[in-house]
mmCIF file of C-alpha atoms in Angstrom:
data_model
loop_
_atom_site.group_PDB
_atom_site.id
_atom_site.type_symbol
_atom_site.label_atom_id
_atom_site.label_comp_id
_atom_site.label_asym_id
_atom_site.label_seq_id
_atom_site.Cartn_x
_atom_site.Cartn_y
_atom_site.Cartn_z
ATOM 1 C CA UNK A 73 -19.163 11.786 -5.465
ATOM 2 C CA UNK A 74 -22.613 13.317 -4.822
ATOM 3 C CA UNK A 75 -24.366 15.080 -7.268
ATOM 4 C CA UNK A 76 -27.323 17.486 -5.255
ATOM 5 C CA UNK A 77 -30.659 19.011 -7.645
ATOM 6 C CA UNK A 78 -32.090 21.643 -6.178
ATOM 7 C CA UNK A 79 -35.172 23.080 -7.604
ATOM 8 C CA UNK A 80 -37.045 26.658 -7.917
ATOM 9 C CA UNK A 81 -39.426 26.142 -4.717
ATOM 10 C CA UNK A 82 -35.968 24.799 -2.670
ATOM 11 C CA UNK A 83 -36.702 21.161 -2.693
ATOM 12 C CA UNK A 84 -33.621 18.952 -3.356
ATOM 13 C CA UNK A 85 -33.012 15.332 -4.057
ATOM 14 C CA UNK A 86 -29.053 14.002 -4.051
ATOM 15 C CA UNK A 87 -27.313 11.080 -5.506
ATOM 16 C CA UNK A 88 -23.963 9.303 -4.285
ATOM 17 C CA UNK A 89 -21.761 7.123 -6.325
ATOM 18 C CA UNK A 90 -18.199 5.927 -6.187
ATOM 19 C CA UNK A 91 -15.675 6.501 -8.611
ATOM 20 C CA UNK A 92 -12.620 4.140 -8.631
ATOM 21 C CA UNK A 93 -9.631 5.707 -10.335
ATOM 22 C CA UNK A 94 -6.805 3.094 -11.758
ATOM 23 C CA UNK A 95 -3.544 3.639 -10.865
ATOM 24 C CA UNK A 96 -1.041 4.080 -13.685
ATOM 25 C CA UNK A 97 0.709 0.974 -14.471
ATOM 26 C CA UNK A 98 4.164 0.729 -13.420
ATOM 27 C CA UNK A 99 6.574 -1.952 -14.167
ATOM 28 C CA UNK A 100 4.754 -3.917 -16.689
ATOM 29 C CA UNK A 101 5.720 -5.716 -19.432
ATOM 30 C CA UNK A 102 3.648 -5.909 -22.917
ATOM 31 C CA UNK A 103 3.866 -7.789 -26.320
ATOM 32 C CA UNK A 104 3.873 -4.656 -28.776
ATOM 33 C CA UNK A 105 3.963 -7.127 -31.524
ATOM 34 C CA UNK A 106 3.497 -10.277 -32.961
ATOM 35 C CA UNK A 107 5.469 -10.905 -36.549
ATOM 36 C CA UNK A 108 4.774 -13.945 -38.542
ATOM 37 C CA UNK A 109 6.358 -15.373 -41.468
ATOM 38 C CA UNK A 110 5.707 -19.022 -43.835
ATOM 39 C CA UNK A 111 7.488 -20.622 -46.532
ATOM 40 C CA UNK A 112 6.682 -23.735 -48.082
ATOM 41 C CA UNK A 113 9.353 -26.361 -48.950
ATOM 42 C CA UNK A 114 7.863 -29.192 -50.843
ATOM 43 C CA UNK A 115 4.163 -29.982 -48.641
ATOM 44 C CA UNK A 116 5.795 -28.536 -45.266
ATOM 45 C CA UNK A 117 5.122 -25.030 -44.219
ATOM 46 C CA UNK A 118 7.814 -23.576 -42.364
ATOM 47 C CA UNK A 119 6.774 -20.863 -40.024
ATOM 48 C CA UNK A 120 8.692 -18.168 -37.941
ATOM 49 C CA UNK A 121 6.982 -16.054 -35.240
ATOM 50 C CA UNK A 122 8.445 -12.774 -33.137
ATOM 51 C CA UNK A 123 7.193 -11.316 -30.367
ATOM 52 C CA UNK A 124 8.645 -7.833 -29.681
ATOM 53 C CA UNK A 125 8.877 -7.032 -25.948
ATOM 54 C CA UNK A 126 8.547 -3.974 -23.869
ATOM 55 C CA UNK A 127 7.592 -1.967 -21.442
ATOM 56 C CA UNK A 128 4.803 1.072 -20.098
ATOM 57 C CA UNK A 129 7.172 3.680 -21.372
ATOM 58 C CA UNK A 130 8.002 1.621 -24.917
ATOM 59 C CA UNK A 131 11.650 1.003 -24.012
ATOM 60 C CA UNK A 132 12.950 -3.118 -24.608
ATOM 61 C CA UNK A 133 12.809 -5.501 -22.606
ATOM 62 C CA UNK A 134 15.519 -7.958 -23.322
ATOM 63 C CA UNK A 135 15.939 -11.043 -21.084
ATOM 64 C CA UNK A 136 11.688 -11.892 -20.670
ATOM 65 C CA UNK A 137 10.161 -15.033 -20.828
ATOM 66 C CA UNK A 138 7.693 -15.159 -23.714
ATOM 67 C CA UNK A 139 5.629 -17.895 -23.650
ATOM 68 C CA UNK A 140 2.795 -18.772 -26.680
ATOM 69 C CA UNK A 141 0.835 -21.404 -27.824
ATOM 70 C CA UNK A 142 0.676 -22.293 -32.019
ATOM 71 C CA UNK A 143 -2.691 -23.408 -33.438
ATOM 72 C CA UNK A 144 -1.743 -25.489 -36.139
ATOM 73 C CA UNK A 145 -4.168 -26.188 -39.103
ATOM 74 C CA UNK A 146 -4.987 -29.770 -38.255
ATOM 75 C CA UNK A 147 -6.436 -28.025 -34.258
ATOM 76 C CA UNK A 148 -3.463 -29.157 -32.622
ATOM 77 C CA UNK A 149 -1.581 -26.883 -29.869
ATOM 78 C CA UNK A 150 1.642 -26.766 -29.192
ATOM 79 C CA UNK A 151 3.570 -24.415 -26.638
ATOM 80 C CA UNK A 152 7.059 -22.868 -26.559
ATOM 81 C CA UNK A 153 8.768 -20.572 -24.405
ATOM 82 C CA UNK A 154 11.541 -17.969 -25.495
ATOM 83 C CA UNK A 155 13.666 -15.456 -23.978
ATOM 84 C CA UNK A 156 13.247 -12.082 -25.608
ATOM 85 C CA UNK A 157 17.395 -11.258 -26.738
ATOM 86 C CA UNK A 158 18.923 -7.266 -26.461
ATOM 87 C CA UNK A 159 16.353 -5.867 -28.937
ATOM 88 C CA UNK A 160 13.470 -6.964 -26.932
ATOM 89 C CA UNK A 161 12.608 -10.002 -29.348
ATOM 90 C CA UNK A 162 12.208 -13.601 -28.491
ATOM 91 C CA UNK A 163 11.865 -15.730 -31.446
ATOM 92 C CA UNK A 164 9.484 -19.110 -32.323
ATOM 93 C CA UNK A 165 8.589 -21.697 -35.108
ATOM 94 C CA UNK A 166 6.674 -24.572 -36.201
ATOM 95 C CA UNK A 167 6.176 -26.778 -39.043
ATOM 96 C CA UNK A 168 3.324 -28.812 -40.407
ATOM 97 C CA UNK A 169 0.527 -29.000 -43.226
ATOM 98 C CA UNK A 170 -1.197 -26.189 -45.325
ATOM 99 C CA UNK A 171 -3.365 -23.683 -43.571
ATOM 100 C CA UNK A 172 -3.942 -21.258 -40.670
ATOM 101 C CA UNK A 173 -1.396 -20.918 -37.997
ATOM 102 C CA UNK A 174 -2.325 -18.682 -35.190
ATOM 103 C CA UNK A 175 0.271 -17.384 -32.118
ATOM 104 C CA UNK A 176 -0.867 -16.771 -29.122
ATOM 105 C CA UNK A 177 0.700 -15.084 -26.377
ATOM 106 C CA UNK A 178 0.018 -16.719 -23.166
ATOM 107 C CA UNK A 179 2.327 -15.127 -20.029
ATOM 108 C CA UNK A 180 5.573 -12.795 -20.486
ATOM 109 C CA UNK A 181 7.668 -13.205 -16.952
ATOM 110 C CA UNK A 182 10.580 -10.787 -16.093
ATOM 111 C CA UNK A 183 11.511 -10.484 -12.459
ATOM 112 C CA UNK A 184 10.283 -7.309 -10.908
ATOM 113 C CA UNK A 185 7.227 -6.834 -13.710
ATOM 114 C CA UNK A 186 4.165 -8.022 -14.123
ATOM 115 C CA UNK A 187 2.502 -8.951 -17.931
ATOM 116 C CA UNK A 188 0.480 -5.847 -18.889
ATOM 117 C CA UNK A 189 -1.432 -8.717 -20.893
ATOM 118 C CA UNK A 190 -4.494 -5.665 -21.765
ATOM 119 C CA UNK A 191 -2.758 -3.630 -23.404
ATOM 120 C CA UNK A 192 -1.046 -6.126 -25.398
ATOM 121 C CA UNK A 193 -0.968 -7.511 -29.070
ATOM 122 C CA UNK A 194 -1.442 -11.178 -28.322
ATOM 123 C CA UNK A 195 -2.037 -12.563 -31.396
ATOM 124 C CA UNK A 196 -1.132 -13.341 -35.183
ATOM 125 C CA UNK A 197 -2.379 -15.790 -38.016
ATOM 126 C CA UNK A 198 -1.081 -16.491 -41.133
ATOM 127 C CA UNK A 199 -1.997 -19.008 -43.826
ATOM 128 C CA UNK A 200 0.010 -20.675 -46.130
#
């Protein structure tokens, strides 16, 4: 683009920059959610975690490979993988102590798509 002043006495001075335009995503595959749930059964906190799959036009995705990482209270990280079942949701939990747990997703794989990971919700904490 050039932009070109021009003034009353018909001096002139121009400018030139590039625009980049992005291409529309195609094909991708985002995490449009991340669900948590705790109980506690005696000192152990039970917790469940979803991640809801899909894709640029917000249709399922059912067969993806979710993987995440928990952050338990005590620091410690653990990973999981799940694969997302007909409604677009793969499923996850962890036990342990009293406190913050925090999902994170880390890489959704489905052949012919690539992880939109941008425009994604990637992460949830709950306490307990």
């Amino acid at each position: 683009v050039t932009l070109t002043v021009t003034s009353n006495n018909a001096t002139s001075a121009s400018t030139t920059t590039t625009i980049t335009v992005n291409p529309v995503l195609s094909n991708v595959v985002r995490s449009t959610a991340v669900n948590l749930s705790a109980t506690l059964k005696k000192t152990t906190v039970n917790v469940s975690g979803t991640v809801i799959v899909q894709n640029e036009n917000g249709i399922v995705i059912p067969g993806a490979i979710v993987s995440i990482t928990w952050v338990k209270p005590n620091g410690r990280v653990v990973t999981q993988n799940a694969k997302t079942n007909a409604n677009g949701v793969a499923k996850f939990s962890t036990s342990g102590n009293r406190g913050t747990y925090t999902l994170t997703v880390t890489n959704i794989r489905k052949t012919g798509y690539s992880f939109d990971s941008i425009n994604s919700v990637v992460s949830g904490s709950i306490t307990k």
